Amino acid sequence: MATTAVTSAGIASEAPRSDFGRILAQRERRFAAALLAPAFLALLATTTFPLLFLVYTSAFRMDLAMPFTNGFVGFENYQVLLSDDRFWTSLLVSLVYTGSTVALQVIIGLALALLVMDMKRGQGWFRVIAILPVVLSPAVVGMIWRTFMLAPEFGIVDFLAINAGLGSKNWLGDPTLAMVSVIAIHTWQWTPFAFMVLLASLASLPEDIYEAARLDRASAWQRFRRITLPLLRPAIVMVIIMRTMVALTAFAAIFTVTAGGPGTATEILNLYAYRKSFTELSIGYGSALAVALLIVTIIISGILFAMRRAK
Amino acid sequence: MSGQGQVSFRNIVKLHGQFAALKNVNFDIKPGEFFALLGPSGSGKSTTLRILAGLDAPTTGRVMIDDKDVTSTDARDRDIAMVFQSYALYPHMTVAENIAFPLEMAKLPKSEIAPAVKDAARKVKIDHLLDRKPGQLSGGQQQRCALARAIVRKARLFLLDEPLSNLDAKLRLETRAELKKLQRSLGVTAVYVTHDQEEAMTLADRMAVFMSGEIQQVGTPAEVFARPNSIDIAGFIGNPPMNLVPARYVDGDVIIAGHRLKTTATTAVERDVVVGLRPGALRMTEGGLGARVDLIEDLGDTAVLDLDCAGTMIRMRVADGNIPGEGDTISITARPQDIHLFDPATRMRL
Ligand SMILES: Nc1ncnc2c1ncn2[C@@H]1O[C@H](COP(=O)(O)OP(=O)(O)OP(=O)(O)O)[C@@H](O)[C@H]1O
Ligand SMILES: [Mg+2]
């Protein structure tokens, strides 16, 4: 539309050229659409459709244990959800889990990146070793921690705790310690990701501005606060967004380590939805929980993206 | 805090692995002096400046500022302002914030910072760009912003690494004059890196000429121009630079292409020499050295002639209205005191 308006209002001698340009652009657009169509359809089939089906399911009572009660219930599942204490607890657990793991990943990752940047030798080795946890499957990581690290007496962490005079702890049996443990596990696995991104971003900062800042008499702390941090901001926000999405929907590591227990101490919302759907076989209510998680995720990512755009 | 700004380099060597960027550099700068480091690209000028600023440490040697050994003093504590060859502006700050940064670090009250920033920006003519980020400025505007950030602080030493290289000819002349005035009025010592010999000649009180990691001559621009120390300096300074012609010295005369010229320069014995002749010191006379005019470059008020003297190329500057035609044969000479002699083996002045 805009192109036509410009063309007709434009200088007459320019008309043939811009006409030609418009046809070209149109052809290009059609070609692009043809190229995109398969991917678009695949995306539609694998994400949009299941999502809509999920929302649809959440409006039904679908109880595989009591099939005779099944039927359309409208918003009933959501009404139940709002007064379900276990939902609110799991939401809180999700938020604590997400908030603390993301904060820890960014802080530790940034500290490591700053340290490694100053290393004269061995940077390459450090990167290779650091990336190892990331390439492991979360389920494997869960198993490693449950057996190698946290097992009473023999696990490395427990062994260290005993030697540090803290005594053997029931790392996965005590509600608070279990929460600390799953947070530590997630942080252990994913901090290298934050570290790699921030290191790459740090390495791309020009060196001369730090020299200028030194001559301008900025202390090391001022250089970090006034130069490094603002320049890393886009990378940090990006890491926060990506890691928040993942932490909100974390599953395998917690499932293999505590399965949400003891009790519901480490039961994040995702896990609750899973248990409801596939252990208690209440699929309609499980879907409602999943939709609630989706809404929470959308709200939080909305806030984060708004933060990204803000100055 | 701004002290004197006296600088001494004592036997400074800088190695990058096997490569010697600086080989035993010595010089002294007097307080309040405008000192230029002149030399071709890669000769070690920036290296010298960085060592003086404390951004790099010399491999051996001492750096003294105001009679204090600062070789191992951190850059932060040297009270030095610098304009980087690469500008080094803070990309996330506006021009105003960039200029204000050194003042904020010095913990100046806000009420003093704002007018100081305005003032510095006005001096380099970027006061209309204060709200822009460096990425939104042209190269020359960025360079002036870097300049403003350096002059806003009254440091005892003011280092400039080719600060005018990106300005257009007119702005360069204006800023050059402004810089000189500024340095005079502040009374600070300025060390100015350039590979533009005209810039060094016009700005500097004294200059050091660098050649591949060594200082070959220190002196006032007039001295260096009048008596270049070596063949390399002779071939670097002046526009166009000095003609360097192989010749033979015999008993108070030099013989160039079979022609004898009297010279006041003397050397003990008959020997091979390299004769240096400024293009502007050559004259057309009867009975001089015969030369054919190959090419004429007319510069408006003067012209530069490329002459062929029996196979040797000699350039000569002549005033307008006195220009022969291309292909003409002319005869040239030089006054005895305008003939410089160099040793072809050591490349030094005789
Ligand atoms: N980090 C380094 N490693 C190896 N060689 C270096 C390093 N830094 C500089 N050099 C070398 O030292 C020499 C002097 O460099 P310097 O930057 O001082 O030159 P310069 O005189 O400032 O040149 P220009 O006019 O091009 O800026 C150059 O040959 C350069 O290649
Ligand atoms: Mg340089």
XYZ file of C-alpha atoms and ligand atoms in Angstrom:
693
model
C 0.000 0.000 0.000
C 2.627 2.424 1.124
C 4.756 1.651 -1.917
C 1.952 2.503 -4.337
C 1.275 5.770 -2.580
C 4.910 6.729 -2.740
C 5.179 5.742 -6.384
C 2.187 7.728 -7.566
C 3.196 10.731 -5.522
C 6.833 10.371 -6.519
C 8.639 11.944 -9.424
C 7.294 10.726 -12.753
C 10.637 9.700 -14.206
C 11.232 7.507 -11.175
C 8.059 5.511 -11.764
C 9.331 2.727 -14.070
C 12.229 1.950 -11.785
C 10.194 1.713 -8.620
C 7.554 -0.330 -10.485
C 10.262 -2.730 -11.450
C 11.470 -2.751 -7.850
C 7.983 -3.500 -6.595
C 7.512 -6.452 -8.921
C 10.880 -7.769 -7.884
C 10.038 -7.376 -4.209
C 6.711 -9.110 -4.761
C 8.339 -12.007 -6.540
C 10.911 -12.263 -3.811
C 8.238 -12.273 -1.155
C 6.345 -15.062 -2.896
C 9.506 -17.094 -3.205
C 10.301 -16.547 0.457
C 6.799 -17.618 1.427
C 7.173 -20.813 -0.614
C 10.430 -21.578 1.124
C 9.000 -20.913 4.558
C 5.744 -22.814 4.134
C 6.967 -26.335 5.041
C 8.736 -25.141 8.160
C 5.730 -23.071 9.082
C 3.364 -26.012 8.676
C 5.661 -28.282 10.689
C 5.792 -25.684 13.432
C 2.022 -25.358 13.377
C 1.577 -29.125 13.627
C 4.094 -29.663 16.390
C 3.624 -26.619 18.604
C 0.479 -24.638 17.946
C -1.824 -27.614 17.535
C -0.723 -29.474 20.711
C -0.952 -26.205 22.594
C -4.498 -25.583 21.469
C -5.345 -29.195 22.254
C -3.935 -28.683 25.745
C -6.151 -25.679 26.325
C -9.093 -27.650 24.941
C -8.372 -30.604 27.253
C -8.195 -28.344 30.265
C -11.901 -27.591 29.827
C -12.816 -31.236 30.395
C -12.860 -33.601 33.292
C -10.706 -36.453 31.995
C -10.034 -38.837 34.811
C -8.666 -42.134 33.611
C -9.178 -43.635 37.052
C -12.856 -42.619 37.117
C -13.885 -42.514 33.442
C -17.603 -42.308 34.303
C -17.211 -38.718 35.555
C -15.624 -37.489 32.311
C -17.210 -34.650 30.426
C -17.085 -30.964 29.561
C -16.682 -28.810 32.677
C -15.735 -25.386 31.309
C -13.651 -23.432 33.785
C -14.187 -25.802 36.693
C -10.616 -27.122 36.544
C -9.358 -23.563 36.904
C -11.631 -22.835 39.822
C -10.315 -25.927 41.576
C -6.786 -24.850 40.723
C -7.146 -21.436 42.335
C -8.092 -22.979 45.658
C -5.600 -25.836 45.383
C -2.895 -25.338 48.040
C -0.616 -27.797 46.310
C -0.787 -25.662 43.148
C 0.230 -22.534 45.035
C 3.034 -24.389 46.806
C 4.347 -25.790 43.561
C 4.148 -22.358 41.953
C 6.175 -20.929 44.849
C 8.696 -23.780 44.556
C 8.951 -23.071 40.823
C 9.594 -19.384 41.433
C 12.176 -20.006 44.151
C 13.867 -22.653 42.030
C 13.914 -20.428 38.951
C 14.910 -17.243 40.737
C 17.754 -18.784 42.691
C 19.170 -20.949 39.907
C 19.132 -18.102 37.388
C 20.665 -15.643 39.853
C 23.357 -18.137 40.811
C 24.125 -18.994 37.195
C 24.528 -15.354 36.222
C 26.584 -14.381 39.267
C 28.871 -17.408 39.249
C 29.079 -17.434 35.455
C 30.035 -13.753 35.372
C 32.593 -14.162 38.154
C 34.155 -17.121 36.360
C 34.172 -15.279 33.042
C 35.919 -12.283 34.632
C 38.462 -14.585 36.250
C 39.150 -16.555 33.089
C 39.492 -13.353 31.038
C 42.448 -12.439 33.239
C 44.071 -15.839 32.837
C 47.152 -15.677 30.648
C 47.268 -19.421 29.979
C 44.874 -22.330 30.042
C 41.804 -20.392 28.874
C 41.112 -22.976 26.190
C 41.329 -25.872 28.648
C 39.085 -24.121 31.073
C 36.462 -23.663 28.386
C 36.538 -27.325 27.408
C 36.241 -28.536 30.988
C 33.568 -25.990 31.783
C 31.365 -27.055 28.907
C 31.212 -30.714 30.009
C 28.191 -30.494 32.349
C 26.159 -28.743 29.648
C 26.509 -31.611 27.189
C 25.294 -34.170 29.719
C 21.650 -35.136 29.715
C 19.853 -33.644 32.755
C 18.664 -37.137 33.671
C 22.271 -38.353 33.725
C 23.251 -35.329 35.774
C 20.505 -36.204 38.243
C 21.784 -39.743 38.522
C 25.380 -38.599 38.965
C 24.406 -36.296 41.793
C 22.172 -38.792 43.493
C 24.837 -41.482 43.514
C 28.264 -39.855 43.275
C 27.748 -36.569 45.018
C 24.925 -36.759 47.529
C 24.817 -40.397 48.634
C 25.244 -40.579 52.433
C 28.837 -41.296 53.565
C 30.151 -42.114 50.080
C 28.982 -39.136 48.009
C 31.612 -36.455 47.426
C 29.475 -33.702 48.902
C 28.576 -35.703 51.965
C 32.185 -36.782 52.356
C 33.288 -33.156 52.265
C 30.560 -32.181 54.713
C 31.704 -34.870 57.130
C 35.320 -33.769 56.826
C 34.333 -30.143 57.284
C 32.819 -31.151 60.605
C 29.201 -30.632 59.519
C 28.450 -34.308 59.835
C 26.605 -36.510 57.384
C 23.407 -34.919 56.146
C 20.343 -36.366 54.553
C 20.764 -34.296 51.430
C 17.706 -35.492 49.598
C 15.539 -36.491 52.555
C 15.380 -33.186 54.393
C 12.922 -30.747 52.724
C 15.198 -27.677 52.872
C 18.353 -29.572 51.972
C 16.533 -31.311 49.120
C 15.565 -27.913 47.686
C 19.122 -26.657 48.122
C 20.385 -29.794 46.421
C 18.183 -29.530 43.333
C 19.063 -25.863 43.025
C 22.757 -26.725 43.310
C 22.418 -29.454 40.694
C 20.729 -27.195 38.154
C 23.236 -24.429 38.852
C 26.118 -26.873 38.495
C 24.883 -28.064 35.150
C 23.969 -24.759 33.568
C 26.390 -22.176 34.959
C 28.888 -23.111 32.209
C 26.355 -21.922 29.660
C 26.133 -18.492 31.285
C 29.892 -18.541 31.669
C 30.473 -19.257 27.972
C 28.058 -16.599 26.765
C 29.404 -13.953 29.143
C 33.011 -14.869 28.388
C 32.405 -14.491 24.658
C 30.696 -11.182 25.268
C 33.492 -10.040 27.571
C 36.147 -11.006 25.041
C 34.427 -8.881 22.418
C 34.714 -5.701 24.506
C 37.409 -3.367 23.183
C 40.530 -3.311 25.324
C 41.413 0.306 24.738
C 38.439 1.673 26.662
C 39.775 -0.041 29.773
C 43.100 1.653 29.220
C 41.305 4.961 28.778
C 39.392 4.310 31.997
C 42.623 3.589 33.844
C 44.042 6.897 32.669
C 40.755 8.531 33.656
C 41.530 7.115 37.113
C 38.688 4.657 37.433
C 39.355 1.980 40.036
C 38.916 -1.698 39.194
C 35.489 -1.644 40.800
C 34.468 1.529 38.940
C 35.652 0.015 35.678
C 33.464 -3.005 36.366
C 30.429 -0.975 37.459
C 30.611 1.804 34.888
C 31.981 -0.006 31.842
C 31.894 -3.796 31.989
C 28.443 -4.193 33.486
C 26.585 -1.779 31.173
C 28.316 -3.240 28.133
C 27.519 -6.798 29.210
C 23.927 -5.915 29.998
C 22.427 -7.213 26.736
C 24.248 -10.527 27.160
C 23.237 -10.803 30.819
C 19.585 -10.087 30.049
C 19.698 -12.622 27.229
C 21.142 -15.257 29.560
C 18.500 -14.456 32.177
C 15.700 -14.814 29.656
C 16.965 -18.077 28.226
C 17.775 -19.631 31.578
C 14.472 -18.531 33.124
C 12.513 -20.257 30.388
C 14.469 -23.454 30.942
C 14.361 -23.343 34.747
C 10.580 -22.778 34.782
C 10.101 -25.910 32.733
C 12.920 -27.975 34.286
C 12.005 -31.566 34.746
C 14.440 -34.430 34.232
C 17.084 -33.544 36.817
C 14.583 -33.017 39.620
C 12.567 -36.025 38.552
C 15.552 -38.350 38.727
C 16.937 -36.934 41.974
C 13.927 -36.326 44.213
C 10.893 -36.844 41.995
C 9.470 -33.775 43.707
C 9.979 -35.096 47.216
C 10.333 -35.366 50.070
C 6.599 -34.824 50.095
C 6.169 -31.825 47.802
C 9.323 -29.981 48.926
C 10.876 -29.897 45.443
C 7.719 -30.264 43.432
C 7.859 -27.511 40.872
C 4.724 -26.685 38.900
C 5.900 -28.682 35.908
C 6.369 -31.758 38.062
C 2.989 -31.304 39.710
C 1.296 -31.157 36.314
C 3.134 -34.313 35.317
C 2.210 -36.148 38.518
C -1.410 -35.074 38.251
C -1.671 -36.178 34.628
C 0.343 -39.346 34.517
C 0.511 -40.625 38.093
C -2.939 -39.659 39.275
C -4.229 -39.897 35.683
C -6.291 -36.726 36.054
C -5.539 -35.451 32.573
C -8.019 -32.594 32.410
C -6.775 -31.013 35.630
C -3.176 -31.744 34.625
C -3.781 -29.814 31.433
C -5.135 -26.880 33.411
C -1.949 -26.919 35.495
C 0.139 -26.984 32.330
C -1.811 -24.034 30.950
C -1.217 -22.193 34.227
C 2.520 -22.846 33.828
C 2.322 -21.548 30.277
C 0.626 -18.363 31.480
C 3.219 -17.860 34.226
C 6.001 -18.367 31.686
C 4.454 -15.882 29.272
C 4.008 -13.261 31.999
C 7.579 -13.627 33.234
C 9.081 -13.568 29.754
C 6.951 -10.534 28.984
C 8.423 -8.757 31.989
C 11.951 -9.819 31.036
C 11.602 -8.687 27.439
C 10.224 -5.370 28.620
C 13.309 -5.069 30.836
C 15.490 -5.816 27.843
C 13.982 -3.019 25.853
C 14.068 -0.523 28.706
C 17.241 1.510 29.059
C 47.812 17.983 41.566
C 48.997 19.210 38.188
C 52.707 19.426 38.615
C 55.466 20.215 36.270
C 55.300 17.549 33.618
C 58.991 16.933 33.082
C 59.707 13.596 31.425
C 62.832 11.488 30.966
C 63.216 8.187 29.168
C 66.335 6.331 30.233
C 67.566 3.427 28.085
C 64.090 2.172 27.315
C 63.918 -1.158 25.510
C 60.649 -2.821 24.568
C 60.652 -6.342 23.210
C 57.683 -8.210 21.768
C 59.125 -11.702 21.865
C 62.183 -11.480 19.632
C 61.075 -8.260 17.983
C 62.468 -5.035 19.430
C 59.793 -2.352 19.130
C 62.074 0.086 20.955
C 65.853 -0.259 21.056
C 67.378 1.868 23.774
C 65.357 5.067 23.616
C 66.504 8.144 25.537
C 65.026 11.618 25.605
C 64.083 14.430 27.960
C 61.051 16.672 27.776
C 61.048 19.991 29.559
C 58.053 21.171 31.596
C 55.486 22.964 29.469
C 57.059 21.846 26.245
C 55.159 20.727 23.161
C 57.126 17.659 22.187
C 56.434 15.702 19.006
C 57.297 12.083 18.309
C 57.692 11.898 14.569
C 58.409 8.848 12.487
C 57.097 6.524 9.825
C 54.441 3.903 10.572
C 55.649 1.113 12.838
C 58.649 3.036 14.134
C 57.614 2.794 17.787
C 55.838 6.087 18.473
C 52.688 4.615 19.989
C 54.792 2.146 21.956
C 56.749 5.034 23.455
C 53.566 6.873 24.355
C 52.012 3.791 25.952
C 55.082 3.208 28.076
C 55.004 6.834 29.170
C 51.309 6.515 30.056
C 51.946 3.344 32.029
C 49.767 1.136 29.834
C 52.743 -1.019 28.888
C 55.860 -1.704 30.900
C 59.260 -1.339 29.251
C 61.352 -4.507 29.056
C 64.284 -2.610 30.516
C 64.977 1.033 31.303
C 63.482 3.734 33.511
C 60.723 6.268 32.990
C 61.020 9.419 35.086
C 58.297 12.029 35.534
C 59.185 15.132 37.523
C 62.368 13.440 38.742
C 60.456 10.513 40.171
C 60.951 7.004 38.863
C 57.471 5.959 37.721
C 58.513 2.859 35.792
C 56.362 0.632 37.982
C 53.688 3.195 38.883
C 50.194 2.280 37.719
C 48.687 4.324 34.901
C 45.993 5.512 37.316
C 48.507 7.263 39.522
C 50.536 9.073 36.894
C 48.181 12.024 36.381
C 48.265 11.720 32.607
C 45.538 12.426 30.069
C 45.693 10.722 26.712
C 43.997 10.787 23.330
C 44.163 7.302 21.854
C 44.928 6.597 18.230
C 41.756 4.460 18.293
C 39.794 7.154 20.278
C 38.787 4.582 22.961
C 35.444 6.267 23.648
C 33.040 4.515 26.008
C 30.476 3.182 23.537
C 27.544 3.071 25.964
C 27.909 6.667 27.142
C 26.854 9.841 25.384
C 29.447 12.386 24.344
C 28.662 14.408 27.467
C 29.022 11.357 29.702
C 32.278 10.431 28.011
C 33.725 13.864 28.636
C 32.394 13.930 32.194
C 33.834 10.524 33.088
C 37.322 11.629 34.183
C 35.780 14.412 36.273
C 33.379 12.002 37.949
C 36.282 9.726 38.749
C 38.026 12.721 40.302
C 34.899 13.158 42.473
C 34.170 16.673 41.281
C 30.785 18.014 42.375
C 28.037 17.777 39.719
C 27.657 21.544 39.584
C 31.247 21.897 38.369
C 31.167 18.987 35.952
C 28.409 20.262 33.669
C 30.031 23.613 32.794
C 33.460 21.989 32.409
C 32.019 19.462 29.955
C 30.314 22.211 27.950
C 33.487 24.234 27.861
C 35.666 21.364 26.674
C 33.113 20.390 24.029
C 32.952 23.941 22.755
C 36.728 24.120 22.412
C 36.693 21.217 19.959
C 33.389 22.272 18.343
C 31.215 19.332 19.327
C 28.941 21.116 21.810
C 25.959 20.405 19.524
C 26.567 16.645 19.739
C 26.581 16.174 23.507
C 23.595 13.810 23.565
C 24.853 11.435 20.893
C 26.522 8.104 21.457
C 29.961 7.558 19.878
C 28.427 5.118 17.381
C 26.366 8.000 15.991
C 29.379 10.209 15.302
C 31.678 10.483 12.305
C 35.313 9.546 12.725
C 36.389 13.151 13.044
C 33.682 13.905 15.609
C 34.720 10.887 17.657
C 38.282 12.090 17.540
C 37.256 15.503 18.826
C 35.211 13.871 21.566
C 38.330 11.956 22.640
C 40.219 15.226 22.586
C 37.587 16.895 24.765
C 37.706 14.042 27.270
C 41.456 14.537 27.559
C 41.478 18.317 27.898
C 38.598 18.487 30.359
C 40.927 17.253 33.048
C 43.892 19.363 33.983
C 46.527 16.645 33.975
C 50.224 17.393 34.234
C 50.960 15.482 31.052
C 48.938 15.432 27.915
C 49.569 12.609 25.446
C 48.145 12.679 21.944
C 48.431 9.772 19.533
C 47.730 11.152 16.056
C 44.720 13.096 17.309
C 44.013 14.877 14.048
C 44.481 12.063 11.550
C 40.771 11.759 10.783
C 39.868 15.414 10.373
C 39.468 17.122 7.050
C 42.191 19.536 5.986
C 40.398 22.689 7.151
C 39.311 21.302 10.496
C 42.769 19.868 11.034
C 44.365 23.274 10.639
C 41.798 24.872 12.959
C 42.070 22.187 15.631
C 45.833 22.255 15.348
C 45.892 25.943 16.137
C 43.323 25.472 18.899
C 45.425 22.702 20.432
C 48.533 24.780 20.436
C 46.716 27.713 22.051
C 45.153 25.422 24.615
C 48.468 23.851 25.529
C 50.040 27.288 25.892
C 47.246 28.613 28.079
C 47.162 25.546 30.328
C 50.922 25.393 30.457
C 50.882 21.606 30.399
C 53.479 19.416 28.812
C 52.195 17.802 25.633
C 53.620 14.776 23.868
C 52.285 14.533 20.381
C 52.622 11.520 18.106
C 52.370 12.035 14.398
C 53.720 10.679 11.162
C 52.881 13.934 9.430
C 56.107 15.914 9.430
C 54.299 19.147 8.604
C 52.173 18.765 11.739
C 55.263 18.174 13.844
C 57.065 21.112 12.265
C 54.225 23.547 12.936
C 53.202 22.390 16.414
C 56.267 21.218 18.215
C 58.749 23.128 20.311
C 61.045 20.172 19.893
C 60.701 16.789 18.313
C 62.216 13.329 18.369
C 62.468 11.504 15.076
C 61.908 7.741 15.305
C 63.266 5.253 12.824
C 62.585 1.535 13.364
C 62.572 1.640 17.141
C 65.317 4.184 17.641
C 65.443 7.917 18.073
C 67.739 9.229 15.399
C 67.493 12.903 16.204
C 66.083 15.222 18.825
C 65.849 18.930 18.258
C 63.678 21.854 17.279
C 61.860 21.419 14.003
C 64.098 24.071 12.455
C 67.242 22.270 13.584
C 66.078 18.923 12.300
C 65.042 20.461 9.023
C 68.288 22.350 8.624
C 70.679 19.608 9.723
C 69.133 16.127 9.459
C 71.302 13.614 11.278
C 70.973 10.713 8.924
C 70.013 9.689 5.437
C 66.729 8.258 6.779
C 65.691 11.502 8.432
C 66.793 13.507 5.410
C 64.593 11.330 3.260
C 61.632 11.637 5.660
C 61.474 15.343 6.446
C 60.459 18.062 4.068
C 57.885 17.991 1.315
C 59.150 16.779 -1.046
C 62.032 15.405 1.049
C 65.704 16.004 0.428
C 67.309 14.617 -2.731
C 69.886 11.994 -1.842
C 72.433 11.515 -4.567
C 75.520 9.291 -4.578
C 78.619 11.394 -5.248
C 82.329 11.605 -4.624
C 83.961 14.066 -2.237
C 87.251 15.488 -3.431
C 88.988 18.211 -1.534
C 86.137 20.634 -0.720
C 84.060 19.722 -3.745
C 81.500 17.056 -4.475
C 81.326 15.492 -7.888
C 77.812 14.635 -9.028
C 77.431 13.064 -12.452
C 80.751 14.480 -13.490
C 79.937 17.990 -12.304
C 81.782 19.694 -9.439
C 79.899 21.597 -6.738
C 81.573 23.564 -3.966
C 80.526 22.665 -0.422
C 81.194 24.032 3.042
C 80.750 20.577 4.542
C 84.104 18.881 4.897
C 85.412 15.421 5.447
C 89.001 14.288 5.933
C 89.770 12.345 2.828
C 88.622 11.769 -0.696
C 85.752 9.292 -0.506
C 82.284 8.233 -1.666
C 79.463 10.192 -0.049
C 75.720 10.682 -0.329
C 74.862 14.289 -1.055
C 71.662 15.746 0.314
C 70.027 18.603 -1.558
C 66.735 20.216 -0.530
C 64.424 20.655 -3.516
C 63.960 24.276 -2.503
C 67.697 24.947 -2.276
C 68.396 24.187 -5.919
C 68.825 27.084 -8.355
C 68.823 27.323 -12.107
C 72.048 28.889 -13.380
C 74.278 28.855 -16.384
C 77.078 26.298 -16.323
C 75.646 24.114 -13.569
C 74.669 20.497 -13.472
C 72.839 19.547 -16.654
C 69.398 18.044 -16.197
C 66.379 17.191 -18.319
C 62.896 18.075 -17.054
C 60.895 14.834 -16.923
C 57.752 15.916 -15.176
C 56.215 19.067 -13.714
C 53.880 18.986 -10.721
C 52.250 22.374 -10.504
C 51.159 23.168 -6.932
C 49.762 26.610 -7.672
C 52.245 29.008 -6.149
C 55.200 26.707 -6.671
C 55.996 23.748 -8.861
C 58.031 20.625 -8.286
C 60.185 19.450 -11.175
C 61.367 15.883 -11.575
C 64.791 16.186 -13.175
C 66.914 13.519 -14.782
C 70.613 14.183 -14.141
C 72.512 11.546 -16.050
C 70.249 8.791 -14.750
C 69.719 10.148 -11.203
C 66.343 11.553 -10.320
C 66.463 14.921 -8.571
C 63.440 16.935 -7.509
C 63.500 20.687 -7.465
C 61.058 23.272 -6.258
C 60.714 26.445 -8.313
C 58.602 29.524 -7.900
C 55.716 30.149 -10.256
C 56.485 32.091 -13.377
C 59.893 30.501 -13.611
C 58.864 27.094 -14.877
C 60.631 25.494 -17.817
C 58.757 23.173 -20.162
C 58.697 19.409 -19.947
C 61.567 17.895 -21.915
C 63.716 21.049 -21.677
C 67.279 20.727 -20.547
C 68.266 23.067 -17.744
C 71.322 23.583 -15.641
C 71.156 23.638 -11.843
C 73.380 24.347 -8.877
C 73.239 24.804 -5.115
C 74.992 27.121 -2.689
C 77.934 25.519 -0.830
C 76.159 25.804 2.548
C 73.075 23.983 1.187
C 74.980 20.803 0.433
C 74.648 18.065 3.068
C 77.035 15.128 3.190
C 76.214 11.672 4.519
C 78.270 8.518 4.906
C 76.797 5.811 2.654
C 78.035 3.061 5.010
C 76.834 4.327 8.403
C 74.042 6.447 6.833
C 74.999 9.224 9.284
C 75.766 12.857 8.627
C 79.408 13.694 7.949
N 51.778 -6.600 20.916
C 52.711 -6.559 19.947
N 53.317 -7.683 19.538
C 54.264 -7.651 18.565
N 54.660 -6.538 17.941
C 54.085 -5.382 18.301
C 53.089 -5.329 19.322
N 52.701 -4.041 19.473
C 53.417 -3.332 18.578
N 54.264 -4.128 17.883
C 55.218 -3.715 16.849
O 56.003 -2.668 17.352
C 56.312 -1.741 16.330
C 56.001 -0.335 16.794
O 54.608 -0.197 16.910
P 53.929 1.195 17.214
O 52.493 0.953 17.440
O 54.677 1.863 18.305
O 54.151 1.976 15.855
P 53.778 3.490 15.512
O 55.050 4.221 15.345
O 52.808 4.034 16.502
O 53.092 3.316 14.098
P 51.768 4.036 13.496
O 52.183 5.356 12.978
O 51.380 3.120 12.372
O 50.749 4.105 14.577
C 55.521 -2.163 15.106
O 56.403 -2.777 14.197
C 54.523 -3.157 15.634
O 54.263 -4.146 14.685
Mg 50.724 4.472 16.453
